[in-house]
Amino acid sequence: MSLPKSAYLSDVWRDGIFNNKVIFCTGGAGSICSAQVRAMVHLGANACIVGRNVEKTERVAKDIATARSGAKVLGIGAVDVRNFDSLKAAVDKCVKELGGVDFVIAGAAGNFLASIDQLSVNAFKSVMDIDVLGSFNTLKATVPHLLESAAKHKSDGETPSPTGTGGRIIFVSATIHYTAMALQTHVSVAKAGVDSLSNSVAIEFGPRGITSNVIAPGPIKDTEGINRLARAQDVAARHAQVPLGRYGTVKEVADATVYIFSDSGNFVNGSTVVVDGAAWRNHSTDVGSGFQYPDFLISGEEVTGVSGLKKQSKI
Ligand code: HXC
């Protein structure tokens, strides 16, 4: 299904900034990663997405290609990021057919809600393997090409490289491990590992021109992630918990991707861009002592009924 640009990209970016570039993405048929890739394709890149499901990966690749006339998007199914050889074969095919790899998104992830009591050793291992080992495998399979691209597209921070940017990787993570979340131990541990991997890549490969960053989406509407974590009937309460009062959109994650991969992200390395409306900072639904969030703040009422009060100043 061809999507309007407004579904996956803001108007602030210039068409053509990723001309002649190639993006490789794991988990690229998923709701968030497909929007990230679609945005890059719209702005000039060709792409290769990989996933386990053959039919879905091929279908989404065809769909992403509609974002720009002349775009080439490979969809390679039956690729499990836990299996290095299948991933390496996909990268080789991408390089052969599209000419290289300039940008990588390590987006494949596994998730389900389960308490530690309900979590078998194999269930924990499955998520660790998909998220942590899979991200490492993605890096190992693509890094020779990222190094090549980084060497061709250096930035001194002042004069834009005439050939644009390249040699950049983004790991898609989460925010739940910043605090902790019940029923998400496996994912919290895994995403902490993913963040740590990105930080190590930033310092080990930075001297050779590669940048490595994390995008940490919060609750994003109409995604497999949110559908696995929140019940539909709880949406209003979940929105109220987000300081910006709503779930995010895949477009907002895609915009963060373009920020990091384009000239605007030249000096951004070893960072995490959190796209969550400040949701992770707000783990309580009330301000404290029963003052309901955000209703109490919006009401303009004064705090009453507790000790230690002072006359409140008005702005
Ligand atoms: C408890 C479960 C379970 C569940 C699977 N398992 N689902 N345990 N509760 N709901 C257990 C199985 O019983 C098995 O353990 C082990 O996990 C492996 O399951 P398999 O189905 O055999 O493995 P596999 O096919 O590899 O599936 C991997 C998966 C699955 C992670 C379990 O959910 C999956 O394929 N997910 C991919 C898509 C996905 O999750 N997308 C969402 C990403 S969103 P036993 O002991 O029985 O052998 C995201 C956002 C994160 O990541 C941040 C959110 C804020």
Tab-separated table of C-alpha atoms and ligand atoms in Angstrom:
chain	number	residue	atom	x	y	z
A	1	MET	CA	0.000	0.000	0.000
A	2	SER	CA	1.500	3.278	-1.072
A	3	LEU	CA	1.495	5.723	1.847
A	4	PRO	CA	1.275	9.521	1.806
A	5	LYS	CA	4.570	11.146	2.744
A	6	SER	CA	2.921	12.693	5.798
A	7	ALA	CA	2.616	9.171	7.277
A	8	TYR	CA	6.363	8.635	7.475
A	9	LEU	CA	8.334	11.870	6.955
A	10	SER	CA	8.174	15.557	7.835
A	11	ASP	CA	8.436	18.257	5.211
A	12	VAL	CA	11.650	19.680	6.678
A	13	TRP	CA	14.072	17.374	4.801
A	14	ARG	CA	15.358	18.062	1.276
A	15	ASP	CA	14.632	15.475	-1.425
A	16	GLY	CA	17.753	13.770	-2.766
A	17	ILE	CA	19.940	13.992	0.346
A	18	PHE	CA	20.452	10.220	0.264
A	19	ASN	CA	20.823	9.838	-3.512
A	20	ASN	CA	23.147	6.955	-4.479
A	21	LYS	CA	23.170	5.628	-0.918
A	22	VAL	CA	22.103	2.232	0.358
A	23	ILE	CA	20.455	1.375	3.648
A	24	PHE	CA	20.402	-2.146	5.104
A	25	CYS	CA	17.807	-2.829	7.786
A	26	THR	CA	16.994	-5.859	9.936
A	27	GLY	CA	13.392	-6.110	11.066
A	28	GLY	CA	12.672	-3.862	8.107
A	29	ALA	CA	9.179	-5.206	7.509
A	30	GLY	CA	8.061	-4.090	10.967
A	31	SER	CA	5.990	-0.992	11.551
A	32	ILE	CA	8.736	1.250	12.947
A	33	CYS	CA	11.651	0.078	10.801
A	34	SER	CA	9.648	0.122	7.576
A	35	ALA	CA	8.812	3.792	8.220
A	36	GLN	CA	12.484	4.559	8.877
A	37	VAL	CA	13.499	2.873	5.622
A	38	ARG	CA	10.622	4.410	3.673
A	39	ALA	CA	11.767	7.869	4.786
A	40	MET	CA	15.322	7.154	3.638
A	41	VAL	CA	14.066	5.810	0.308
A	42	HIS	CA	11.850	8.854	-0.193
A	43	LEU	CA	14.941	11.024	0.261
A	44	GLY	CA	16.956	9.127	-2.361
A	45	ALA	CA	18.359	5.913	-0.866
A	46	ASN	CA	17.957	2.400	-2.169
A	47	ALA	CA	17.345	-0.225	0.472
A	48	CYS	CA	17.568	-3.827	1.531
A	49	ILE	CA	15.288	-5.064	4.290
A	50	VAL	CA	15.568	-8.510	5.849
A	51	GLY	CA	13.221	-10.519	8.029
A	52	ARG	CA	12.162	-14.030	8.954
A	53	ASN	CA	8.826	-13.996	7.166
A	54	VAL	CA	9.433	-14.327	3.421
A	55	GLU	CA	6.036	-13.168	2.147
A	56	LYS	CA	5.827	-10.186	4.510
A	57	THR	CA	9.392	-9.025	3.871
A	58	GLU	CA	8.997	-9.165	0.091
A	59	ARG	CA	5.598	-7.461	0.212
A	60	VAL	CA	6.794	-4.614	2.459
A	61	ALA	CA	9.899	-4.090	0.298
A	62	LYS	CA	7.682	-3.632	-2.780
A	63	ASP	CA	5.535	-1.257	-0.840
A	64	ILE	CA	8.464	0.841	0.418
A	65	ALA	CA	9.706	1.151	-3.175
A	66	THR	CA	6.577	3.175	-3.993
A	67	ALA	CA	7.982	6.028	-1.880
A	68	ARG	CA	10.115	7.235	-4.793
A	69	SER	CA	9.930	6.601	-8.489
A	70	GLY	CA	12.954	4.538	-9.559
A	71	ALA	CA	13.730	3.294	-6.049
A	72	LYS	CA	15.222	-0.166	-5.645
A	73	VAL	CA	14.217	-2.003	-2.490
A	74	LEU	CA	15.246	-5.619	-1.920
A	75	GLY	CA	13.191	-7.685	0.484
A	76	ILE	CA	15.056	-10.778	1.643
A	77	GLY	CA	13.043	-13.202	3.774
A	78	ALA	CA	14.093	-16.296	5.729
A	79	VAL	CA	16.834	-14.281	7.401
A	80	ASP	CA	17.099	-14.747	11.155
A	81	VAL	CA	19.482	-12.297	12.809
A	82	ARG	CA	20.456	-15.076	15.235
A	83	ASN	CA	22.027	-16.892	12.311
A	84	PHE	CA	25.134	-14.992	11.201
A	85	ASP	CA	25.503	-16.899	7.945
A	86	SER	CA	22.005	-16.059	6.681
A	87	LEU	CA	22.551	-12.417	7.590
A	88	LYS	CA	25.964	-12.298	5.893
A	89	ALA	CA	24.478	-13.832	2.727
A	90	ALA	CA	21.805	-11.107	2.684
A	91	VAL	CA	24.406	-8.371	3.121
A	92	ASP	CA	26.468	-9.867	0.259
A	93	LYS	CA	23.377	-9.877	-1.969
A	94	CYS	CA	22.611	-6.278	-1.023
A	95	VAL	CA	26.142	-5.180	-1.894
A	96	LYS	CA	26.096	-7.121	-5.167
A	97	GLU	CA	22.748	-5.746	-6.305
A	98	LEU	CA	22.780	-2.238	-4.848
A	99	GLY	CA	26.499	-1.459	-4.731
A	100	GLY	CA	27.336	-1.202	-1.035
A	101	VAL	CA	25.961	-0.399	2.406
A	102	ASP	CA	26.121	3.191	3.664
A	103	PHE	CA	23.606	3.048	6.507
A	104	VAL	CA	22.439	0.269	8.793
A	105	ILE	CA	19.452	-0.012	11.078
A	106	ALA	CA	19.624	-2.919	13.528
A	107	GLY	CA	15.923	-3.142	14.221
A	108	ALA	CA	15.015	-6.807	14.634
A	109	ALA	CA	13.651	-7.432	18.119
A	110	GLY	CA	11.533	-9.866	20.049
A	111	ASN	CA	8.996	-9.083	22.710
A	112	PHE	CA	6.091	-10.446	24.716
A	113	LEU	CA	4.722	-9.781	28.175
A	114	ALA	CA	5.746	-12.347	30.777
A	115	SER	CA	6.775	-12.269	34.412
A	116	ILE	CA	10.024	-13.896	35.516
A	117	ASP	CA	7.856	-16.692	36.915
A	118	GLN	CA	6.395	-17.269	33.446
A	119	LEU	CA	9.689	-16.849	31.611
A	120	SER	CA	11.454	-20.085	30.679
A	121	VAL	CA	15.203	-20.118	30.273
A	122	ASN	CA	14.678	-20.548	26.546
A	123	ALA	CA	12.217	-17.631	26.379
A	124	PHE	CA	14.777	-15.327	28.024
A	125	LYS	CA	17.493	-16.650	25.718
A	126	SER	CA	15.325	-16.129	22.620
A	127	VAL	CA	14.937	-12.414	23.270
A	128	MET	CA	18.595	-12.002	24.260
A	129	ASP	CA	19.615	-13.799	21.077
A	130	ILE	CA	17.346	-11.777	18.781
A	131	ASP	CA	18.117	-8.397	20.339
A	132	VAL	CA	21.717	-8.590	21.551
A	133	LEU	CA	23.354	-11.310	19.468
A	134	GLY	CA	21.260	-10.253	16.462
A	135	SER	CA	22.455	-6.648	16.767
A	136	PHE	CA	26.049	-7.812	17.107
A	137	ASN	CA	25.682	-10.090	14.078
A	138	THR	CA	24.207	-7.202	12.098
A	139	LEU	CA	27.169	-5.038	12.996
A	140	LYS	CA	29.710	-7.752	12.145
A	141	ALA	CA	28.074	-8.516	8.802
A	142	THR	CA	27.893	-4.883	7.698
A	143	VAL	CA	30.862	-3.164	9.291
A	144	PRO	CA	33.339	-3.734	6.419
A	145	HIS	CA	30.915	-1.876	4.137
A	146	LEU	CA	30.237	0.842	6.689
A	147	LEU	CA	33.991	1.423	6.984
A	148	GLU	CA	34.250	1.763	3.215
A	149	SER	CA	31.381	4.228	3.131
A	150	ALA	CA	32.692	6.233	6.097
A	151	ALA	CA	36.058	6.625	4.369
A	152	LYS	CA	34.327	8.009	1.257
A	153	HIS	CA	32.010	10.399	3.066
A	154	LYS	CA	34.045	12.224	5.693
A	155	SER	CA	32.729	15.320	7.403
A	156	ASP	CA	34.865	18.092	8.896
A	157	GLY	CA	31.792	19.694	10.422
A	158	GLU	CA	32.079	22.836	8.324
A	159	THR	CA	32.021	22.020	4.631
A	160	PRO	CA	29.349	19.488	3.762
A	161	SER	CA	30.816	16.420	2.054
A	162	PRO	CA	30.019	16.741	-1.678
A	163	THR	CA	29.020	13.077	-1.701
A	164	GLY	CA	26.843	13.295	1.396
A	165	THR	CA	27.021	11.115	4.480
A	166	GLY	CA	27.700	7.423	5.048
A	167	GLY	CA	29.134	4.860	7.449
A	168	ARG	CA	26.414	5.163	10.084
A	169	ILE	CA	24.527	2.636	12.170
A	170	ILE	CA	21.435	3.030	14.342
A	171	PHE	CA	20.364	0.447	16.904
A	172	VAL	CA	16.656	0.520	17.700
A	173	SER	CA	16.273	0.132	21.445
A	174	ALA	CA	13.684	1.095	24.071
A	175	THR	CA	13.371	3.065	27.300
A	176	ILE	CA	12.044	0.433	29.676
A	177	HIS	CA	15.462	-0.424	31.117
A	178	TYR	CA	16.080	3.191	32.214
A	179	THR	CA	13.950	2.342	35.227
A	180	ALA	CA	12.519	-1.175	35.150
A	181	MET	CA	9.252	-2.646	34.037
A	182	ALA	CA	7.453	-5.682	35.359
A	183	LEU	CA	6.758	-8.369	32.726
A	184	GLN	CA	9.619	-6.981	30.619
A	185	THR	CA	12.747	-8.335	32.310
A	186	HIS	CA	13.945	-10.158	29.197
A	187	VAL	CA	13.528	-7.060	27.013
A	188	SER	CA	15.007	-4.681	29.601
A	189	VAL	CA	18.148	-6.784	29.951
A	190	ALA	CA	18.424	-7.169	26.182
A	191	LYS	CA	17.945	-3.498	25.366
A	192	ALA	CA	20.516	-2.494	28.000
A	193	GLY	CA	22.902	-4.737	26.078
A	194	VAL	CA	21.954	-3.163	22.764
A	195	ASP	CA	22.626	0.334	24.153
A	196	SER	CA	25.962	-0.790	25.492
A	197	LEU	CA	26.897	-2.326	22.154
A	198	SER	CA	26.137	0.931	20.348
A	199	ASN	CA	28.268	2.910	22.791
A	200	SER	CA	31.195	0.545	22.264
A	201	VAL	CA	30.838	0.756	18.488
A	202	ALA	CA	30.876	4.563	18.760
A	203	ILE	CA	34.240	4.620	20.497
A	204	GLU	CA	35.884	1.705	18.670
A	205	PHE	CA	34.858	2.719	15.150
A	206	GLY	CA	34.548	6.502	15.602
A	207	PRO	CA	38.255	6.942	14.786
A	208	ARG	CA	37.544	5.318	11.412
A	209	GLY	CA	34.570	7.570	10.705
A	210	ILE	CA	31.616	5.378	11.657
A	211	THR	CA	28.934	6.831	13.893
A	212	SER	CA	26.785	4.607	16.069
A	213	ASN	CA	23.666	5.788	17.824
A	214	VAL	CA	20.555	4.455	19.494
A	215	ILE	CA	17.001	5.485	18.806
A	216	ALA	CA	14.802	4.651	21.758
A	217	PRO	CA	11.141	4.820	20.809
A	218	GLY	CA	8.558	5.064	23.556
A	219	PRO	CA	4.951	4.048	22.997
A	220	ILE	CA	4.335	4.410	19.256
A	221	LYS	CA	0.817	3.941	17.959
A	222	ASP	CA	-0.198	1.179	15.553
A	223	THR	CA	2.988	-0.832	16.056
A	224	GLU	CA	3.529	-4.467	16.879
A	225	GLY	CA	5.468	-3.366	19.964
A	226	ILE	CA	2.629	-1.384	21.512
A	227	ASN	CA	0.073	-4.028	20.530
A	228	ARG	CA	2.108	-6.618	22.407
A	229	LEU	CA	2.504	-4.431	25.492
A	230	ALA	CA	-0.720	-2.509	26.035
A	231	ARG	CA	-4.322	-3.613	25.967
A	232	ALA	CA	-6.538	-1.650	23.594
A	233	GLN	CA	-8.941	-0.726	26.405
A	234	ASP	CA	-6.112	0.958	28.355
A	235	VAL	CA	-5.172	3.442	25.635
A	236	ALA	CA	-6.683	6.548	27.242
A	237	ALA	CA	-4.881	5.865	30.522
A	238	ARG	CA	-1.613	5.216	28.685
A	239	HIS	CA	-1.961	8.489	26.769
A	240	ALA	CA	-2.487	10.353	30.033
A	241	GLN	CA	0.808	8.993	31.317
A	242	VAL	CA	2.760	10.495	28.429
A	243	PRO	CA	3.582	14.145	29.176
A	244	LEU	CA	2.749	15.065	25.570
A	245	GLY	CA	-0.618	13.377	26.026
A	246	ARG	CA	-0.519	10.828	23.209
A	247	TYR	CA	1.371	7.937	21.667
A	248	GLY	CA	4.098	8.820	19.182
A	249	THR	CA	3.947	8.088	15.470
A	250	VAL	CA	6.282	6.066	13.271
A	251	LYS	CA	6.928	9.288	11.352
A	252	GLU	CA	8.457	10.801	14.479
A	253	VAL	CA	10.884	7.877	14.733
A	254	ALA	CA	11.660	8.148	11.010
A	255	ASP	CA	12.457	11.859	11.381
A	256	ALA	CA	14.928	11.059	14.166
A	257	THR	CA	16.540	8.550	11.813
A	258	VAL	CA	17.010	11.135	9.067
A	259	TYR	CA	18.428	13.561	11.636
A	260	ILE	CA	21.127	11.057	12.617
A	261	PHE	CA	21.928	9.795	9.103
A	262	SER	CA	21.996	13.185	7.352
A	263	ASP	CA	24.366	16.144	7.617
A	264	SER	CA	22.433	17.280	10.693
A	265	GLY	CA	23.867	14.313	12.616
A	266	ASN	CA	27.535	14.602	11.658
A	267	PHE	CA	28.818	15.009	15.218
A	268	VAL	CA	26.228	12.817	16.903
A	269	ASN	CA	27.969	9.618	17.979
A	270	GLY	CA	27.463	7.350	20.974
A	271	SER	CA	24.146	9.068	21.679
A	272	THR	CA	20.634	7.950	22.329
A	273	VAL	CA	17.783	9.858	20.762
A	274	VAL	CA	14.725	9.141	22.864
A	275	VAL	CA	11.475	9.584	20.936
A	276	ASP	CA	8.871	9.119	23.635
A	277	GLY	CA	7.260	12.433	24.598
A	278	ALA	CA	9.095	12.110	27.972
A	279	ALA	CA	7.007	9.036	28.791
A	280	TRP	CA	9.808	7.155	30.542
A	281	ARG	CA	10.377	10.031	32.945
A	282	ASN	CA	6.818	9.819	34.135
A	283	HIS	CA	6.210	6.488	35.760
A	284	SER	CA	3.474	7.742	37.994
A	285	THR	CA	-0.058	8.648	37.036
A	286	ASP	CA	-0.265	11.176	39.817
A	287	VAL	CA	1.928	14.050	40.892
A	288	GLY	CA	2.141	12.584	44.381
A	289	SER	CA	-0.275	12.360	47.262
A	290	GLY	CA	-3.185	11.655	44.938
A	291	PHE	CA	-2.920	14.659	42.631
A	292	GLN	CA	-3.883	13.018	39.357
A	293	TYR	CA	-1.499	13.497	36.422
A	294	PRO	CA	-1.932	15.491	34.188
A	295	ASP	CA	-5.398	16.744	35.249
A	296	PHE	CA	-4.153	18.430	38.400
A	297	LEU	CA	-1.441	20.347	36.540
A	298	ILE	CA	-3.827	21.453	33.813
A	299	SER	CA	-6.499	22.545	36.311
A	300	GLY	CA	-4.298	25.248	37.812
A	301	GLU	CA	-5.501	24.288	41.287
A	302	GLU	CA	-3.232	24.823	44.257
A	303	VAL	CA	-1.869	21.977	46.322
A	304	THR	CA	-3.956	21.573	49.462
A	305	GLY	CA	-4.302	19.092	52.274
A	306	VAL	CA	-0.647	18.343	52.896
A	307	SER	CA	1.802	19.902	55.338
A	308	GLY	CA	4.638	22.236	54.346
A	309	LEU	CA	2.571	24.386	51.986
A	310	LYS	CA	3.514	27.950	51.065
A	311	LYS	CA	1.449	30.526	49.206
A	312	GLN	CA	2.030	29.591	45.583
A	313	SER	CA	3.554	32.070	43.186
A	314	LYS	CA	1.697	32.693	39.945
A	315	ILE	CA	3.590	32.969	36.684
B	1	HXC	C1	6.179	-16.604	27.709
B	1	HXC	C2	6.964	-17.160	25.630
B	1	HXC	C3	6.010	-16.295	25.022
B	1	HXC	C4	5.116	-15.596	25.873
B	1	HXC	C5	7.190	-17.223	23.465
B	1	HXC	N1	7.662	-17.695	24.622
B	1	HXC	N2	6.192	-16.361	23.680
B	1	HXC	N3	7.052	-17.301	26.949
B	1	HXC	N4	5.238	-15.779	27.218
B	1	HXC	N5	4.208	-14.768	25.383
B	1	HXC	C6	8.700	-18.680	24.794
B	1	HXC	C7	8.390	-19.995	24.123
B	1	HXC	O1	7.532	-20.779	24.898
B	1	HXC	C8	9.794	-20.597	24.005
B	1	HXC	O2	10.251	-21.096	25.223
B	1	HXC	C9	10.645	-19.382	23.715
B	1	HXC	O3	9.911	-18.236	24.170
B	1	HXC	C10	10.924	-19.218	22.239
B	1	HXC	O4	9.689	-19.135	21.560
B	1	HXC	P1	9.554	-19.528	20.025
B	1	HXC	O5	8.216	-19.113	19.573
B	1	HXC	O6	9.976	-20.914	19.823
B	1	HXC	O7	10.731	-18.667	19.422
B	1	HXC	P2	10.791	-17.744	18.209
B	1	HXC	O8	10.001	-18.275	17.074
B	1	HXC	O9	12.193	-17.515	17.975
B	1	HXC	O10	10.060	-16.421	18.698
B	1	HXC	C11	10.715	-15.355	19.283
B	1	HXC	C12	9.783	-14.539	20.178
B	1	HXC	C13	8.536	-14.125	19.416
B	1	HXC	C14	10.548	-13.369	20.681
B	1	HXC	C15	9.393	-15.428	21.328
B	1	HXC	O11	7.704	-13.361	20.251
B	1	HXC	C16	8.842	-13.382	18.176
B	1	HXC	O12	9.159	-13.968	17.161
B	1	HXC	N6	8.798	-12.079	18.149
B	1	HXC	C17	9.203	-11.299	16.951
B	1	HXC	C18	8.362	-10.159	16.712
B	1	HXC	C19	8.299	-9.218	17.891
B	1	HXC	O13	8.358	-9.638	19.031
B	1	HXC	N7	8.117	-7.957	17.606
B	1	HXC	C20	7.926	-6.984	18.644
B	1	HXC	C21	9.093	-6.200	18.747
B	1	HXC	S1	8.651	-4.767	19.647
B	1	HXC	P3	10.194	-22.672	25.599
B	1	HXC	O14	10.781	-22.755	26.965
B	1	HXC	O15	8.739	-23.068	25.555
B	1	HXC	O16	11.030	-23.384	24.571
B	1	HXC	C22	9.870	-4.433	20.631
B	1	HXC	C23	9.667	-3.194	21.431
B	1	HXC	C24	10.430	-3.300	22.679
B	1	HXC	O17	10.813	-5.107	20.684
B	1	HXC	C25	10.261	-2.113	23.551
B	1	HXC	C26	8.913	-1.886	24.056
B	1	HXC	C27	8.748	-0.692	24.929
